[in-house]
Amino acid sequence: MTLIESALARKILDSRGNPTVEIEILTDSGYGTAAAPSGASTGEHEVQSFPKDGGVDASLKAFGDEVLPQILGMDAAEQRNLDNMLHQIDGTPNFGNIGGNLAVAISLAAAKAAASSYGMPLYQYIGGALASSFPRPLGNVIGGGRHAIGGTDIQEFLVISMAGNATKCVFGNARTHKIVGQMLKEKLPGHAIGKGDEGAWVAPLSNEDALALHREACDRASSELGFKVLPCLDMAASEYFHDGKYHYKDKSFTPEEHVDFVAGIIEEYELHSVEDPMDENDYLSYVALTQAVGDKCMIVGDDLFVTNKERLAKGIKMGAANSILIKPNQIGTLTDTFETVELAKKNGYSTVISHRSGETTDDTIAHLGVAFGSYAIKTGVVGGERTAKLNELIRIQEDLEG
Ligand code: PGA
Ligand code: ZN
């Protein structure tokens, strides 16, 4: 019932106008499709998205020549076998030959084909009876860094609505995004205010002005909506750490000073979570920050952990961060992603399932967030490729409620 009868790969467009890969898998009674996203502020320890020589086309060739002959006839429900086979065919530690994006799209499409063969939604197939709660949508409202030239140094100012169901949270974040837009127009009359790669507003603001406006917008939204909307950041600090210092447009910090700076803004603006506050190799500063403010704020490792269980295990041992961002294409297969999620949960680290800045309308992460019991799903607030995931979350909630 779950044996793979046919599979195909094609090149499709992502939200930044770049090519990526989509996979379709058919069993005799099921069907699954998945497309891979792409990052712009990628971590140095992520797997290789596409082969260095040849890019997406080289991945497509590898699919036809090496992967397809192997997966035909395999059991889509034997996820671990299938994912091991992808590692074996590739033969490198980082999917350098076939590309992590090809691998993740095959891995997820197979899981979806197996789920469909059993007549189950993906979240239930992976998460079983324990998949009963929804991850809170966490979305970007002001952007800068690699995602928006001319914006803030800090990459993402995000919001998370603390309502009791997914629909209210999705619309709470959307309302806050609108409030931020109105506040920016009032604060910067005559300025062009655009949107970055993830649909967040981009405006010529200092980090401090953006922090204050972000906090104020959350407060206004909270009182209007009747539930809390909390401010969060993704600092993507690896992007501006070089020569031993953290460099902002107007100032630089040593690692020790940067720990104090971040702890200070967490206290001042009552931030609910902060992702990548330190460089991806600066485990020691993560430890210092987690000791200082980890009891009141989620300290989330994205570039630090890259969904990699060895990097997470090191963080757990040292006490670096208390939460992990989960991006399946950082590690390349569903099995690897699942193992990292399990390790996090066992050690009290919350998980945040996440989109990439370059996305497609693929909505698989909504299912993964529910299956993994993630605390949050980071997937923007507006824009078709972001709303695809949010709307799927609304549908899953309806399904969970019967
Ligand atoms: P990326 O960035 O998808 O461009 O890597 C998103 C993030 O840093 O979380
Ligand atoms: Zn990040």
mmCIF file of C-alpha atoms and ligand atoms in Angstrom:
data_model
loop_
_atom_site.group_PDB
_atom_site.id
_atom_site.type_symbol
_atom_site.label_atom_id
_atom_site.label_comp_id
_atom_site.label_asym_id
_atom_site.label_seq_id
_atom_site.Cartn_x
_atom_site.Cartn_y
_atom_site.Cartn_z
ATOM 1 C CA MET A 1 0.000 0.000 0.000
ATOM 2 C CA THR A 2 2.860 2.385 0.781
ATOM 3 C CA LEU A 3 5.336 1.143 -1.856
ATOM 4 C CA ILE A 4 6.633 3.943 -4.054
ATOM 5 C CA GLU A 5 5.374 3.460 -7.618
ATOM 6 C CA SER A 6 6.606 6.645 -9.207
ATOM 7 C CA ALA A 7 8.342 9.889 -8.319
ATOM 8 C CA LEU A 8 9.314 13.033 -10.140
ATOM 9 C CA ALA A 9 11.322 16.173 -9.467
ATOM 10 C CA ARG A 10 10.895 19.579 -11.047
ATOM 11 C CA LYS A 11 12.400 23.050 -10.801
ATOM 12 C CA ILE A 12 9.950 25.619 -9.418
ATOM 13 C CA LEU A 13 10.097 29.270 -8.377
ATOM 14 C CA ASP A 14 10.526 30.523 -4.812
ATOM 15 C CA SER A 15 9.268 33.785 -3.308
ATOM 16 C CA ARG A 16 12.560 35.591 -4.019
ATOM 17 C CA GLY A 17 12.469 34.601 -7.674
ATOM 18 C CA ASN A 18 15.089 31.875 -7.278
ATOM 19 C CA PRO A 19 14.752 28.294 -8.458
ATOM 20 C CA THR A 20 14.118 25.502 -6.004
ATOM 21 C CA VAL A 21 13.014 21.892 -6.176
ATOM 22 C CA GLU A 22 9.621 20.213 -5.825
ATOM 23 C CA ILE A 23 9.066 16.448 -5.519
ATOM 24 C CA GLU A 24 5.990 14.336 -6.161
ATOM 25 C CA ILE A 25 5.701 10.754 -4.941
ATOM 26 C CA LEU A 26 2.960 8.256 -5.769
ATOM 27 C CA THR A 27 2.238 4.994 -4.004
ATOM 28 C CA ASP A 28 -0.537 2.716 -5.239
ATOM 29 C CA SER A 29 -2.980 4.375 -2.875
ATOM 30 C CA GLY A 30 -1.383 7.667 -1.908
ATOM 31 C CA TYR A 31 0.293 10.842 -3.071
ATOM 32 C CA GLY A 32 2.709 13.333 -1.510
ATOM 33 C CA THR A 33 4.395 16.497 -2.696
ATOM 34 C CA ALA A 34 6.882 18.819 -1.029
ATOM 35 C CA ALA A 35 8.985 21.813 -2.081
ATOM 36 C CA ALA A 36 12.147 23.070 -0.380
ATOM 37 C CA PRO A 37 12.683 26.662 0.818
ATOM 38 C CA SER A 38 15.967 28.641 0.874
ATOM 39 C CA GLY A 39 17.626 30.886 3.430
ATOM 40 C CA ALA A 40 19.477 34.172 2.922
ATOM 41 C CA SER A 41 21.066 34.430 6.356
ATOM 42 C CA THR A 42 22.077 30.795 6.340
ATOM 43 C CA GLY A 43 24.113 29.283 9.150
ATOM 44 C CA GLU A 44 27.647 28.223 8.347
ATOM 45 C CA HIS A 45 26.970 24.723 9.743
ATOM 46 C CA GLU A 46 23.847 23.989 7.671
ATOM 47 C CA VAL A 47 23.882 21.285 5.016
ATOM 48 C CA GLN A 48 24.531 22.490 1.461
ATOM 49 C CA SER A 49 21.164 23.459 -0.142
ATOM 50 C CA PHE A 50 22.229 22.603 -3.682
ATOM 51 C CA PRO A 51 25.481 21.227 -5.126
ATOM 52 C CA LYS A 52 28.134 23.970 -5.424
ATOM 53 C CA ASP A 53 28.626 23.059 -9.071
ATOM 54 C CA GLY A 54 25.394 23.167 -11.009
ATOM 55 C CA GLY A 55 22.882 24.248 -8.324
ATOM 56 C CA VAL A 56 19.272 23.104 -8.705
ATOM 57 C CA ASP A 57 19.945 21.547 -12.124
ATOM 58 C CA ALA A 58 22.675 19.353 -10.635
ATOM 59 C CA SER A 59 20.202 18.235 -7.927
ATOM 60 C CA LEU A 60 17.626 17.378 -10.599
ATOM 61 C CA LYS A 61 20.212 15.366 -12.512
ATOM 62 C CA ALA A 62 21.222 13.529 -9.328
ATOM 63 C CA PHE A 63 17.547 12.760 -8.733
ATOM 64 C CA GLY A 64 17.121 11.170 -12.168
ATOM 65 C CA ASP A 65 20.456 9.337 -12.262
ATOM 66 C CA GLU A 66 20.944 8.233 -8.667
ATOM 67 C CA VAL A 67 17.874 8.643 -6.457
ATOM 68 C CA LEU A 68 14.945 7.616 -8.646
ATOM 69 C CA PRO A 69 16.271 4.130 -9.487
ATOM 70 C CA GLN A 70 16.756 3.503 -5.760
ATOM 71 C CA ILE A 71 13.460 4.784 -4.380
ATOM 72 C CA LEU A 72 11.139 3.062 -6.851
ATOM 73 C CA GLY A 73 9.709 0.080 -4.994
ATOM 74 C CA MET A 74 10.854 1.323 -1.581
ATOM 75 C CA ASP A 75 8.335 1.605 1.229
ATOM 76 C CA ALA A 76 7.408 5.275 1.809
ATOM 77 C CA ALA A 77 6.424 4.355 5.366
ATOM 78 C CA GLU A 78 9.972 3.181 6.140
ATOM 79 C CA GLN A 79 11.115 6.754 6.686
ATOM 80 C CA ARG A 80 14.378 5.898 8.382
ATOM 81 C CA ASN A 81 15.440 3.524 5.571
ATOM 82 C CA LEU A 82 14.561 6.057 2.957
ATOM 83 C CA ASP A 83 16.436 8.861 4.707
ATOM 84 C CA ASN A 84 19.475 6.596 5.277
ATOM 85 C CA MET A 85 19.440 5.775 1.603
ATOM 86 C CA LEU A 86 19.540 9.500 0.755
ATOM 87 C CA HIS A 87 22.610 9.911 2.989
ATOM 88 C CA GLN A 88 24.254 6.887 1.374
ATOM 89 C CA ILE A 89 23.643 8.049 -2.178
ATOM 90 C CA ASP A 90 24.994 11.492 -1.321
ATOM 91 C CA GLY A 91 28.043 10.174 0.515
ATOM 92 C CA THR A 92 29.061 13.501 2.126
ATOM 93 C CA PRO A 93 28.343 14.726 5.680
ATOM 94 C CA ASN A 94 26.446 17.785 4.377
ATOM 95 C CA PHE A 95 24.495 16.667 1.302
ATOM 96 C CA GLY A 96 27.157 18.343 -0.827
ATOM 97 C CA ASN A 97 26.536 16.007 -3.790
ATOM 98 C CA ILE A 98 22.760 15.816 -4.183
ATOM 99 C CA GLY A 99 21.808 18.944 -2.172
ATOM 100 C CA GLY A 100 19.978 19.124 1.169
ATOM 101 C CA ASN A 101 17.010 20.757 -0.528
ATOM 102 C CA LEU A 102 16.542 17.778 -2.832
ATOM 103 C CA ALA A 103 16.912 15.434 0.134
ATOM 104 C CA VAL A 104 14.398 17.267 2.329
ATOM 105 C CA ALA A 105 11.811 17.521 -0.442
ATOM 106 C CA ILE A 106 12.069 13.756 -1.119
ATOM 107 C CA SER A 107 11.981 12.929 2.569
ATOM 108 C CA LEU A 108 8.888 15.059 3.254
ATOM 109 C CA ALA A 109 7.087 14.049 0.052
ATOM 110 C CA ALA A 110 7.578 10.389 1.017
ATOM 111 C CA ALA A 111 6.131 11.001 4.491
ATOM 112 C CA LYS A 112 3.157 12.767 2.922
ATOM 113 C CA ALA A 113 2.647 9.941 0.424
ATOM 114 C CA ALA A 114 2.704 7.394 3.266
ATOM 115 C CA ALA A 115 0.260 9.481 5.341
ATOM 116 C CA SER A 116 -2.029 9.810 2.345
ATOM 117 C CA SER A 117 -1.851 6.050 1.712
ATOM 118 C CA TYR A 118 -3.190 5.520 5.224
ATOM 119 C CA GLY A 119 -5.794 8.263 4.704
ATOM 120 C CA MET A 120 -4.279 10.394 7.475
ATOM 121 C CA PRO A 121 -3.232 14.027 7.613
ATOM 122 C CA LEU A 122 0.554 14.391 7.932
ATOM 123 C CA TYR A 123 0.443 15.869 11.446
ATOM 124 C CA GLN A 124 -1.392 12.803 12.709
ATOM 125 C CA TYR A 125 0.773 10.315 10.800
ATOM 126 C CA ILE A 126 3.942 11.742 12.362
ATOM 127 C CA GLY A 127 2.630 12.929 15.722
ATOM 128 C CA GLY A 128 0.073 10.223 16.522
ATOM 129 C CA ALA A 129 -2.338 10.701 19.381
ATOM 130 C CA LEU A 130 -0.004 13.195 21.045
ATOM 131 C CA ALA A 131 -0.471 15.712 18.240
ATOM 132 C CA SER A 132 -3.262 17.603 19.909
ATOM 133 C CA SER A 133 -2.119 21.199 20.331
ATOM 134 C CA PHE A 134 -1.175 23.892 17.851
ATOM 135 C CA PRO A 135 2.061 25.868 17.737
ATOM 136 C CA ARG A 136 1.583 29.618 18.234
ATOM 137 C CA PRO A 137 2.229 31.627 15.082
ATOM 138 C CA LEU A 138 5.302 33.852 15.482
ATOM 139 C CA GLY A 139 5.630 36.436 12.724
ATOM 140 C CA ASN A 140 7.884 39.171 11.540
ATOM 141 C CA VAL A 141 6.486 42.752 11.571
ATOM 142 C CA ILE A 142 9.639 44.864 11.054
ATOM 143 C CA GLY A 143 12.613 43.544 9.123
ATOM 144 C CA GLY A 144 16.177 44.416 8.263
ATOM 145 C CA GLY A 145 19.509 42.641 8.064
ATOM 146 C CA ARG A 146 19.928 40.290 5.116
ATOM 147 C CA HIS A 147 16.214 40.342 4.353
ATOM 148 C CA ALA A 148 15.803 44.057 3.776
ATOM 149 C CA ILE A 149 18.585 46.414 2.734
ATOM 150 C CA GLY A 150 18.135 49.862 4.328
ATOM 151 C CA GLY A 151 16.291 48.509 7.359
ATOM 152 C CA THR A 152 17.468 47.877 10.910
ATOM 153 C CA ASP A 153 20.661 45.941 11.777
ATOM 154 C CA ILE A 154 18.499 43.543 13.782
ATOM 155 C CA GLN A 155 17.017 41.141 11.256
ATOM 156 C CA GLU A 156 13.538 40.547 12.626
ATOM 157 C CA PHE A 157 11.107 42.165 15.067
ATOM 158 C CA LEU A 158 8.435 39.515 15.577
ATOM 159 C CA VAL A 159 5.153 39.178 17.421
ATOM 160 C CA ILE A 160 3.402 36.228 19.045
ATOM 161 C CA SER A 161 -0.289 36.316 19.969
ATOM 162 C CA MET A 162 -1.177 34.496 23.177
ATOM 163 C CA ALA A 163 -4.821 33.710 22.325
ATOM 164 C CA GLY A 164 -6.334 30.295 22.946
ATOM 165 C CA ASN A 165 -6.782 29.137 19.381
ATOM 166 C CA ALA A 166 -4.833 29.253 16.140
ATOM 167 C CA THR A 167 -7.294 31.429 14.219
ATOM 168 C CA LYS A 168 -7.271 34.158 16.875
ATOM 169 C CA CYS A 169 -3.468 34.037 16.993
ATOM 170 C CA VAL A 170 -3.127 34.272 13.193
ATOM 171 C CA PHE A 171 -5.449 37.291 13.064
ATOM 172 C CA GLY A 172 -3.905 38.828 16.186
ATOM 173 C CA ASN A 173 -0.500 38.838 14.503
ATOM 174 C CA ALA A 174 -2.047 40.238 11.313
ATOM 175 C CA ARG A 175 -3.721 43.054 13.265
ATOM 176 C CA THR A 176 -0.429 43.892 14.970
ATOM 177 C CA HIS A 177 1.307 43.987 11.562
ATOM 178 C CA LYS A 178 -1.297 46.552 10.424
ATOM 179 C CA ILE A 179 -0.835 48.620 13.596
ATOM 180 C CA VAL A 180 2.942 48.667 12.995
ATOM 181 C CA GLY A 181 2.326 49.822 9.400
ATOM 182 C CA GLN A 182 0.103 52.685 10.586
ATOM 183 C CA MET A 183 2.595 53.719 13.265
ATOM 184 C CA LEU A 184 5.450 53.757 10.731
ATOM 185 C CA LYS A 185 3.456 55.952 8.330
ATOM 186 C CA GLU A 186 2.754 58.395 11.160
ATOM 187 C CA LYS A 187 6.347 58.389 12.388
ATOM 188 C CA LEU A 188 7.965 58.708 8.965
ATOM 189 C CA PRO A 189 5.621 60.804 6.795
ATOM 190 C CA GLY A 190 6.818 61.091 3.214
ATOM 191 C CA HIS A 191 9.129 58.051 3.470
ATOM 192 C CA ALA A 192 8.649 55.029 1.275
ATOM 193 C CA ILE A 193 7.851 52.117 3.567
ATOM 194 C CA GLY A 194 8.187 48.751 1.877
ATOM 195 C CA LYS A 195 8.216 45.118 2.853
ATOM 196 C CA GLY A 196 11.123 42.689 3.111
ATOM 197 C CA ASP A 197 11.478 39.080 2.006
ATOM 198 C CA GLU A 198 9.152 37.787 4.715
ATOM 199 C CA GLY A 199 6.467 40.465 4.431
ATOM 200 C CA ALA A 200 7.690 42.524 7.402
ATOM 201 C CA TRP A 201 7.748 46.321 7.115
ATOM 202 C CA VAL A 202 11.075 47.877 6.162
ATOM 203 C CA ALA A 203 11.751 51.451 7.210
ATOM 204 C CA PRO A 204 14.793 53.633 7.908
ATOM 205 C CA LEU A 205 14.750 53.209 11.685
ATOM 206 C CA SER A 206 17.462 52.853 14.300
ATOM 207 C CA ASN A 207 17.342 49.612 16.285
ATOM 208 C CA GLU A 208 16.253 51.588 19.370
ATOM 209 C CA ASP A 209 13.401 53.346 17.526
ATOM 210 C CA ALA A 210 12.287 50.037 16.062
ATOM 211 C CA LEU A 211 12.384 48.364 19.500
ATOM 212 C CA ALA A 212 10.272 51.125 21.035
ATOM 213 C CA LEU A 213 7.740 51.155 18.186
ATOM 214 C CA HIS A 214 7.523 47.342 18.231
ATOM 215 C CA ARG A 215 6.836 47.297 21.969
ATOM 216 C CA GLU A 216 4.219 50.060 21.658
ATOM 217 C CA ALA A 217 2.479 48.269 18.766
ATOM 218 C CA CYS A 218 2.274 45.065 20.852
ATOM 219 C CA ASP A 219 0.750 46.995 23.751
ATOM 220 C CA ARG A 220 -1.820 48.690 21.517
ATOM 221 C CA ALA A 221 -2.702 45.370 19.861
ATOM 222 C CA SER A 222 -2.996 43.630 23.248
ATOM 223 C CA SER A 223 -5.455 46.168 24.613
ATOM 224 C CA GLU A 224 -7.488 46.218 21.401
ATOM 225 C CA LEU A 225 -7.619 42.425 21.033
ATOM 226 C CA GLY A 226 -8.117 41.423 24.662
ATOM 227 C CA PHE A 227 -5.204 38.966 24.724
ATOM 228 C CA LYS A 228 -1.489 39.505 24.980
ATOM 229 C CA VAL A 229 0.621 40.094 21.882
ATOM 230 C CA LEU A 230 4.263 39.794 22.888
ATOM 231 C CA PRO A 231 7.402 41.143 21.208
ATOM 232 C CA CYS A 232 10.209 38.816 20.078
ATOM 233 C CA LEU A 233 13.420 39.271 18.065
ATOM 234 C CA ASP A 234 15.623 37.370 15.667
ATOM 235 C CA MET A 235 18.944 39.222 15.942
ATOM 236 C CA ALA A 236 20.764 36.982 13.396
ATOM 237 C CA ALA A 237 23.925 38.213 15.128
ATOM 238 C CA SER A 238 26.295 36.013 13.102
ATOM 239 C CA GLU A 239 25.672 38.390 10.212
ATOM 240 C CA TYR A 240 27.387 41.286 11.988
ATOM 241 C CA PHE A 241 29.972 39.480 14.117
ATOM 242 C CA HIS A 242 33.468 39.754 12.722
ATOM 243 C CA ASP A 243 36.978 40.390 14.021
ATOM 244 C CA GLY A 244 35.826 39.361 17.501
ATOM 245 C CA LYS A 245 33.131 42.052 17.800
ATOM 246 C CA TYR A 246 29.437 42.632 17.182
ATOM 247 C CA HIS A 247 29.174 45.569 14.769
ATOM 248 C CA TYR A 248 26.044 47.717 14.555
ATOM 249 C CA LYS A 249 25.818 50.786 12.279
ATOM 250 C CA ASP A 250 26.609 53.136 15.141
ATOM 251 C CA LYS A 251 28.480 51.003 17.689
ATOM 252 C CA SER A 252 30.468 47.805 18.284
ATOM 253 C CA PHE A 253 30.461 45.421 21.235
ATOM 254 C CA THR A 254 32.847 42.789 22.571
ATOM 255 C CA PRO A 255 31.081 39.468 23.270
ATOM 256 C CA GLU A 256 30.838 40.314 27.007
ATOM 257 C CA GLU A 257 29.395 43.753 26.235
ATOM 258 C CA HIS A 258 26.976 42.189 23.757
ATOM 259 C CA VAL A 259 25.638 39.797 26.411
ATOM 260 C CA ASP A 260 24.906 42.845 28.605
ATOM 261 C CA PHE A 261 23.384 44.749 25.679
ATOM 262 C CA VAL A 262 21.024 41.888 24.786
ATOM 263 C CA ALA A 263 20.118 41.187 28.433
ATOM 264 C CA GLY A 264 19.386 44.923 28.765
ATOM 265 C CA ILE A 265 16.973 45.059 25.828
ATOM 266 C CA ILE A 266 15.266 41.845 26.976
ATOM 267 C CA GLU A 267 14.572 43.521 30.345
ATOM 268 C CA GLU A 268 13.685 46.948 28.978
ATOM 269 C CA TYR A 269 11.293 45.804 26.255
ATOM 270 C CA GLU A 270 10.114 42.640 28.059
ATOM 271 C CA LEU A 271 10.954 40.461 25.107
ATOM 272 C CA HIS A 272 9.298 37.033 25.095
ATOM 273 C CA SER A 273 11.939 35.369 22.916
ATOM 274 C CA VAL A 274 15.218 36.276 21.253
ATOM 275 C CA GLU A 275 16.693 34.169 18.467
ATOM 276 C CA ASP A 276 20.368 34.113 17.507
ATOM 277 C CA PRO A 277 21.476 36.883 19.883
ATOM 278 C CA MET A 278 25.117 35.760 19.547
ATOM 279 C CA ASP A 279 27.404 34.501 16.816
ATOM 280 C CA GLU A 280 26.846 30.903 15.655
ATOM 281 C CA ASN A 281 30.166 29.767 17.168
ATOM 282 C CA ASP A 282 29.976 31.830 20.366
ATOM 283 C CA TYR A 283 28.557 29.115 22.651
ATOM 284 C CA LEU A 284 30.097 30.758 25.727
ATOM 285 C CA SER A 285 28.190 34.014 25.262
ATOM 286 C CA TYR A 286 25.000 31.987 24.836
ATOM 287 C CA VAL A 287 25.697 30.351 28.177
ATOM 288 C CA ALA A 288 26.249 33.739 29.853
ATOM 289 C CA LEU A 289 23.063 35.199 28.361
ATOM 290 C CA THR A 290 20.997 32.108 29.246
ATOM 291 C CA GLN A 291 22.248 32.301 32.831
ATOM 292 C CA ALA A 292 21.410 36.002 33.000
ATOM 293 C CA VAL A 293 17.908 36.056 31.472
ATOM 294 C CA GLY A 294 16.982 32.491 30.435
ATOM 295 C CA ASP A 295 14.384 32.308 33.213
ATOM 296 C CA LYS A 296 12.325 35.129 31.723
ATOM 297 C CA CYS A 297 12.986 34.899 27.984
ATOM 298 C CA MET A 298 13.261 32.162 25.363
ATOM 299 C CA ILE A 299 16.804 32.150 23.997
ATOM 300 C CA VAL A 300 16.464 30.432 20.631
ATOM 301 C CA GLY A 301 19.321 28.883 18.638
ATOM 302 C CA ASP A 302 18.893 28.978 14.857
ATOM 303 C CA ASP A 303 22.305 29.450 13.188
ATOM 304 C CA LEU A 304 23.769 28.180 16.482
ATOM 305 C CA PHE A 305 22.152 24.722 16.257
ATOM 306 C CA VAL A 306 21.100 24.477 12.568
ATOM 307 C CA THR A 307 18.629 21.680 13.522
ATOM 308 C CA ASN A 308 21.704 19.478 14.100
ATOM 309 C CA LYS A 309 21.564 17.082 17.048
ATOM 310 C CA GLU A 310 25.313 17.161 17.711
ATOM 311 C CA ARG A 311 25.336 20.960 17.881
ATOM 312 C CA LEU A 312 22.231 20.882 20.091
ATOM 313 C CA ALA A 313 23.794 18.222 22.367
ATOM 314 C CA LYS A 314 26.791 20.502 22.885
ATOM 315 C CA GLY A 315 24.455 23.391 23.756
ATOM 316 C CA ILE A 316 22.494 21.249 26.215
ATOM 317 C CA LYS A 317 25.693 20.132 27.926
ATOM 318 C CA MET A 318 26.952 23.690 28.262
ATOM 319 C CA GLY A 319 23.609 25.340 29.053
ATOM 320 C CA ALA A 320 23.556 27.437 25.884
ATOM 321 C CA ALA A 321 20.059 28.742 24.982
ATOM 322 C CA ASN A 322 16.795 27.112 26.092
ATOM 323 C CA SER A 323 14.979 26.745 22.796
ATOM 324 C CA ILE A 324 15.766 25.635 19.242
ATOM 325 C CA LEU A 325 14.549 26.752 15.825
ATOM 326 C CA ILE A 326 13.698 23.784 13.610
ATOM 327 C CA LYS A 327 14.223 24.156 9.854
ATOM 328 C CA PRO A 328 14.120 20.749 8.125
ATOM 329 C CA ASN A 329 16.217 21.900 5.176
ATOM 330 C CA GLN A 330 19.058 22.912 7.508
ATOM 331 C CA ILE A 331 19.656 19.210 8.198
ATOM 332 C CA GLY A 332 18.160 17.525 5.110
ATOM 333 C CA THR A 333 15.769 14.753 6.189
ATOM 334 C CA LEU A 334 12.676 14.220 8.310
ATOM 335 C CA THR A 335 14.472 11.548 10.371
ATOM 336 C CA ASP A 336 17.326 13.912 11.268
ATOM 337 C CA THR A 337 14.823 16.687 12.054
ATOM 338 C CA PHE A 338 12.782 14.351 14.244
ATOM 339 C CA GLU A 339 15.837 13.185 16.209
ATOM 340 C CA THR A 340 16.833 16.779 16.946
ATOM 341 C CA VAL A 341 13.283 17.602 18.077
ATOM 342 C CA GLU A 342 13.257 14.546 20.373
ATOM 343 C CA LEU A 343 16.594 15.511 21.922
ATOM 344 C CA ALA A 344 15.332 19.058 22.516
ATOM 345 C CA LYS A 345 12.115 17.867 24.154
ATOM 346 C CA LYS A 346 13.906 15.364 26.380
ATOM 347 C CA ASN A 347 16.089 18.161 27.693
ATOM 348 C CA GLY A 348 13.419 20.794 28.222
ATOM 349 C CA TYR A 349 14.318 22.920 25.188
ATOM 350 C CA SER A 350 11.195 24.237 23.456
ATOM 351 C CA THR A 351 11.027 23.919 19.665
ATOM 352 C CA VAL A 352 9.993 26.543 17.121
ATOM 353 C CA ILE A 353 9.271 25.121 13.654
ATOM 354 C CA SER A 354 10.270 27.651 11.006
ATOM 355 C CA HIS A 355 9.979 28.804 7.404
ATOM 356 C CA ARG A 356 12.956 30.241 5.472
ATOM 357 C CA SER A 357 13.122 33.741 4.021
ATOM 358 C CA GLY A 358 12.816 32.276 0.506
ATOM 359 C CA GLU A 359 9.643 30.158 0.507
ATOM 360 C CA THR A 360 7.066 28.443 -1.651
ATOM 361 C CA THR A 361 3.404 27.820 -0.921
ATOM 362 C CA ASP A 362 4.331 24.420 0.556
ATOM 363 C CA ASP A 363 2.518 24.174 3.900
ATOM 364 C CA THR A 364 4.236 21.094 5.381
ATOM 365 C CA ILE A 365 5.705 22.970 8.366
ATOM 366 C CA ALA A 366 2.208 23.626 9.739
ATOM 367 C CA HIS A 367 1.797 19.835 10.054
ATOM 368 C CA LEU A 368 5.296 19.360 11.458
ATOM 369 C CA GLY A 369 4.729 22.027 14.117
ATOM 370 C CA VAL A 370 1.614 20.195 15.347
ATOM 371 C CA ALA A 371 3.255 16.742 15.065
ATOM 372 C CA PHE A 372 6.339 17.861 17.009
ATOM 373 C CA GLY A 373 4.325 19.634 19.716
ATOM 374 C CA SER A 374 6.257 22.817 18.916
ATOM 375 C CA TYR A 375 5.745 25.857 21.076
ATOM 376 C CA ALA A 376 5.595 28.166 18.057
ATOM 377 C CA ILE A 377 5.612 28.246 14.265
ATOM 378 C CA LYS A 378 7.703 31.050 12.809
ATOM 379 C CA THR A 379 6.300 31.756 9.385
ATOM 380 C CA GLY A 380 5.704 35.457 8.834
ATOM 381 C CA VAL A 381 2.383 37.265 9.068
ATOM 382 C CA VAL A 382 1.398 38.183 5.502
ATOM 383 C CA GLY A 383 2.321 37.236 1.913
ATOM 384 C CA GLY A 384 1.001 34.215 -0.003
ATOM 385 C CA GLU A 385 3.872 31.863 0.786
ATOM 386 C CA ARG A 386 3.508 32.717 4.516
ATOM 387 C CA THR A 387 -0.306 32.651 4.642
ATOM 388 C CA ALA A 388 -0.238 29.199 2.997
ATOM 389 C CA LYS A 389 1.194 27.827 6.259
ATOM 390 C CA LEU A 390 -0.991 29.949 8.554
ATOM 391 C CA ASN A 391 -4.178 28.991 6.738
ATOM 392 C CA GLU A 392 -3.204 25.314 6.895
ATOM 393 C CA LEU A 393 -2.746 25.734 10.650
ATOM 394 C CA ILE A 394 -6.305 27.088 10.845
ATOM 395 C CA ARG A 395 -7.537 24.022 8.926
ATOM 396 C CA ILE A 396 -5.583 21.666 11.207
ATOM 397 C CA GLN A 397 -7.098 23.325 14.258
ATOM 398 C CA GLU A 398 -10.568 22.710 12.837
ATOM 399 C CA ASP A 399 -9.617 19.070 12.250
ATOM 400 C CA LEU A 400 -8.260 18.717 15.804
ATOM 401 C CA GLU A 401 -11.497 20.096 17.184
ATOM 402 C CA GLY A 402 -13.384 17.453 15.198
HETATM 403 P P1 PGA B 1 16.924 32.631 6.471
HETATM 404 O O1 PGA B 1 16.590 33.500 7.723
HETATM 405 O O2 PGA B 1 15.760 31.805 6.114
HETATM 406 O O3 PGA B 1 17.244 33.695 5.479
HETATM 407 O O4 PGA B 1 18.126 31.824 6.846
HETATM 408 C C1 PGA B 1 15.592 33.269 8.620
HETATM 409 C C2 PGA B 1 16.165 33.231 9.999
HETATM 410 O O5 PGA B 1 17.304 33.656 10.242
HETATM 411 O O6 PGA B 1 15.480 32.745 10.878
HETATM 412 ZN ZN ZN B 2 17.057 33.105 12.491
#
